[in-house]
Amino acid sequence: MKVLVTYYSETGNTEKVARAIYEGVDETLAEKKIAPVDEVQDPAGYDLYFVGFPVISHSVPKKAAQLLKSLPE
């Protein structure tokens, strides 16, 4: 299983949560990667996604929205 933990963080809080999730994924059960949303090249190669971002003005930040739209169904 391949796991992607990705995040968009302005203050660092979302990144801290993403890193905690990443550390919680057992390496013996899954291949894992962590990266900011703007560094994710090909999200289609993963089986499980964790996507973290803050809600800004009642909406999803543009960078996070672009990544969410690129994820396979």
XYZ file of N, CA, C and O in Angstrom:
292
model
N 0.840 -1.164 0.000
C 0.000 0.000 0.000
C 0.892 1.237 0.000
O 1.894 1.282 0.699
N 0.501 2.244 -0.777
C 1.238 3.508 -0.816
C 0.365 4.603 -0.208
O -0.796 4.758 -0.586
N 0.938 5.375 0.715
C 0.214 6.413 1.440
C 0.861 7.764 1.177
O 2.079 7.912 1.300
N 0.037 8.746 0.839
C 0.506 10.119 0.653
C -0.101 11.001 1.725
O -1.323 11.049 1.891
N 0.749 11.679 2.460
C 0.317 12.689 3.429
C 0.763 14.023 2.850
O 1.954 14.266 2.660
N -0.198 14.875 2.548
C 0.126 16.166 1.953
C -0.633 17.268 2.682
O -1.678 17.026 3.281
N -0.095 18.464 2.611
C -0.664 19.543 3.416
C -0.391 20.898 2.768
O 0.538 21.075 1.988
N -1.236 21.857 3.118
C -1.007 23.273 2.816
C -1.084 23.973 4.157
O -2.080 23.835 4.882
N -0.052 24.691 4.518
C 0.016 25.307 5.838
C 0.590 26.705 5.736
O 1.656 26.902 5.149
N -0.109 27.662 6.296
C 0.399 29.043 6.313
C 1.145 29.351 7.605
O 2.127 30.069 7.596
N 0.676 28.797 8.710
C 1.288 29.111 10.004
C 2.139 27.983 10.559
O 2.833 28.163 11.559
N 2.062 26.800 9.942
C 2.813 25.657 10.422
C 1.990 24.672 11.224
O 2.432 23.546 11.460
N 0.799 25.051 11.648
C -0.029 24.149 12.451
C -0.491 22.932 11.654
O -0.438 21.804 12.146
N -0.947 23.145 10.432
C -1.400 22.026 9.603
C -0.235 21.103 9.267
O -0.380 19.885 9.235
N 0.928 21.668 9.066
C 2.110 20.846 8.805
C 2.430 19.967 10.009
O 2.786 18.791 9.853
N 2.298 20.488 11.209
C 2.553 19.695 12.415
C 1.600 18.505 12.497
O 2.010 17.388 12.840
N 0.334 18.731 12.186
C -0.647 17.643 12.213
C -0.314 16.615 11.128
O -0.372 15.404 11.362
N 0.064 17.089 9.928
C 0.420 16.186 8.838
C 1.623 15.319 9.226
O 1.648 14.114 8.956
N 2.601 15.913 9.864
C 3.787 15.156 10.280
C 3.416 14.107 11.332
O 3.964 12.996 11.344
N 2.492 14.428 12.222
C 2.042 13.466 13.229
C 1.318 12.289 12.559
O 1.520 11.132 12.943
N 0.497 12.575 11.548
C -0.178 11.501 10.806
C 0.855 10.642 10.098
O 0.796 9.411 10.144
N 1.807 11.289 9.445
C 2.872 10.578 8.730
C 3.620 9.635 9.670
O 3.874 8.476 9.330
N 3.973 10.113 10.838
C 4.690 9.286 11.816
C 3.820 8.134 12.308
O 4.335 7.080 12.694
N 2.511 8.304 12.294
C 1.603 7.261 12.762
C 1.370 6.136 11.772
O 0.856 5.080 12.139
N 1.748 6.341 10.521
C 1.601 5.296 9.504
C 2.749 4.298 9.662
O 3.919 4.671 9.605
N 2.406 3.060 9.854
C 3.396 2.012 10.086
C 4.158 1.709 8.793
O 3.571 1.293 7.796
N 5.465 1.901 8.816
C 6.314 1.673 7.640
C 6.366 0.216 7.214
O 6.676 -0.079 6.063
N 6.065 -0.697 8.124
C 6.081 -2.113 7.743
C 4.820 -2.497 6.973
O 4.805 -3.523 6.304
N 3.788 -1.672 7.049
C 2.537 -1.959 6.347
C 2.347 -1.132 5.082
O 1.565 -1.510 4.216
N 3.046 -0.013 4.988
C 2.807 0.883 3.852
C 4.060 1.673 3.507
O 4.837 2.052 4.377
N 4.207 1.919 2.219
C 5.218 2.863 1.745
C 4.590 4.244 1.887
O 3.454 4.455 1.469
N 5.301 5.186 2.490
C 4.672 6.474 2.768
C 5.527 7.632 2.290
O 6.747 7.525 2.164
N 4.843 8.745 2.006
C 5.512 9.968 1.573
C 4.761 11.154 2.178
O 3.544 11.133 2.298
N 5.516 12.201 2.529
C 4.920 13.443 3.000
C 5.461 14.582 2.148
O 6.654 14.603 1.815
N 4.565 15.517 1.773
C 4.986 16.649 0.942
C 3.930 17.743 0.983
O 2.738 17.456 1.128
N 4.354 18.994 0.834
C 3.380 20.078 0.677
C 2.569 19.863 -0.612
O 3.062 19.247 -1.560
N 1.345 20.366 -0.664
C 0.476 20.128 -1.826
C 1.097 20.601 -3.131
O 0.894 19.972 -4.170
N 1.860 21.670 -3.114
C 2.426 22.178 -4.365
C 3.648 21.392 -4.838
O 4.179 21.651 -5.915
N 4.090 20.396 -4.067
C 5.207 19.548 -4.476
C 4.770 18.157 -4.919
O 5.596 17.352 -5.326
N 3.476 17.871 -4.866
C 2.968 16.562 -5.281
C 2.892 16.538 -6.797
O 2.180 17.336 -7.406
N 3.631 15.620 -7.413
C 3.695 15.538 -8.870
C 2.614 14.646 -9.458
O 1.923 15.033 -10.387
N 2.491 13.411 -8.975
C 1.542 12.457 -9.534
C 0.797 11.753 -8.409
O 1.232 10.714 -7.918
N -0.350 12.286 -7.999
C -1.075 11.676 -6.891
C -1.758 10.356 -7.252
O -2.187 9.620 -6.378
N -1.840 10.023 -8.531
C -2.560 8.816 -8.952
C -1.894 7.527 -8.492
O -2.531 6.488 -8.443
N -0.635 7.572 -8.114
C 0.074 6.359 -7.736
C -0.106 5.920 -6.299
O 0.566 4.990 -5.851
N -1.003 6.540 -5.564
C -1.177 6.226 -4.142
C -2.518 5.550 -3.888
O -3.487 5.751 -4.612
N -2.558 4.748 -2.828
C -3.772 4.042 -2.447
C -4.590 4.793 -1.393
O -5.809 4.626 -1.313
N -3.910 5.597 -0.584
C -4.571 6.320 0.507
C -3.988 7.724 0.595
O -2.772 7.887 0.503
N -4.861 8.720 0.767
C -4.440 10.120 0.825
C -4.876 10.746 2.143
O -6.006 10.538 2.582
N -3.994 11.516 2.724
C -4.334 12.408 3.826
C -4.006 13.805 3.309
O -2.852 14.086 2.980
N -5.012 14.668 3.204
C -4.811 16.022 2.680
C -5.264 17.002 3.753
O -6.441 17.021 4.120
N -4.332 17.817 4.235
C -4.651 18.782 5.280
C -4.495 20.198 4.775
O -3.569 20.506 4.026
N -5.427 21.053 5.193
C -5.367 22.471 4.828
C -6.260 23.272 5.760
O -7.223 22.744 6.310
N -5.966 24.555 5.927
C -6.829 25.410 6.734
C -8.029 25.867 5.902
O -7.974 25.888 4.670
N -9.102 26.209 6.562
C -10.245 26.810 5.883
C -10.039 28.320 5.943
O -9.899 28.897 7.018
N -9.973 28.940 4.773
C -9.719 30.377 4.686
C -10.934 31.055 4.059
O -11.319 30.713 2.943
N -11.534 31.989 4.781
C -12.727 32.697 4.307
C -13.813 31.718 3.864
O -14.401 31.857 2.798
N -14.048 30.698 4.653
C -15.093 29.701 4.415
C -14.862 28.871 3.158
O -15.807 28.356 2.567
N -13.630 28.745 2.692
C -13.382 27.945 1.502
C -12.022 27.253 1.573
O -11.216 27.495 2.459
N -11.789 26.404 0.589
C -10.548 25.652 0.479
C -9.503 26.534 -0.209
O -9.803 27.159 -1.222
N -8.275 26.598 0.300
C -7.231 27.372 -0.378
C -7.017 26.862 -1.807
O -7.153 25.665 -2.082
N -6.677 27.746 -2.715
C -6.544 27.426 -4.131
C -5.585 26.264 -4.382
O -5.888 25.352 -5.163
N -4.422 26.261 -3.741
C -3.438 25.193 -3.942
C -4.008 23.835 -3.523
O -3.797 22.825 -4.203
N -4.713 23.801 -2.419
C -5.304 22.540 -1.954
C -6.439 22.111 -2.874
O -6.582 20.929 -3.179
N -7.237 23.054 -3.347
C -8.344 22.728 -4.249
C -7.830 22.117 -5.551
O -8.418 21.164 -6.071
N -6.736 22.643 -6.065
C -6.157 22.096 -7.300
C -5.724 20.646 -7.102
O -5.948 19.800 -7.962
N -5.107 20.358 -5.966
C -4.681 18.995 -5.692
C -5.898 18.075 -5.546
O -5.937 16.978 -6.103
N -6.907 18.511 -4.803
C -8.097 17.688 -4.603
C -8.762 17.333 -5.933
O -9.221 16.218 -6.134
N -8.790 18.285 -6.856
C -9.392 18.030 -8.167
C -8.577 17.025 -8.981
O -9.120 16.347 -9.848
N -7.280 16.920 -8.712
C -6.422 16.021 -9.482
C -6.413 14.588 -8.932
O -5.865 13.699 -9.584
N -7.016 14.358 -7.767
C -7.020 13.018 -7.181
C -7.971 12.124 -7.964
O -9.049 12.540 -8.375
N -7.591 10.870 -8.161
C -8.495 9.937 -8.847
C -9.698 9.598 -7.983
O -9.619 9.668 -6.750
N -10.786 9.260 -8.637
C -11.993 8.881 -7.897
C -11.771 7.551 -7.272
O -11.994 7.025 -6.404
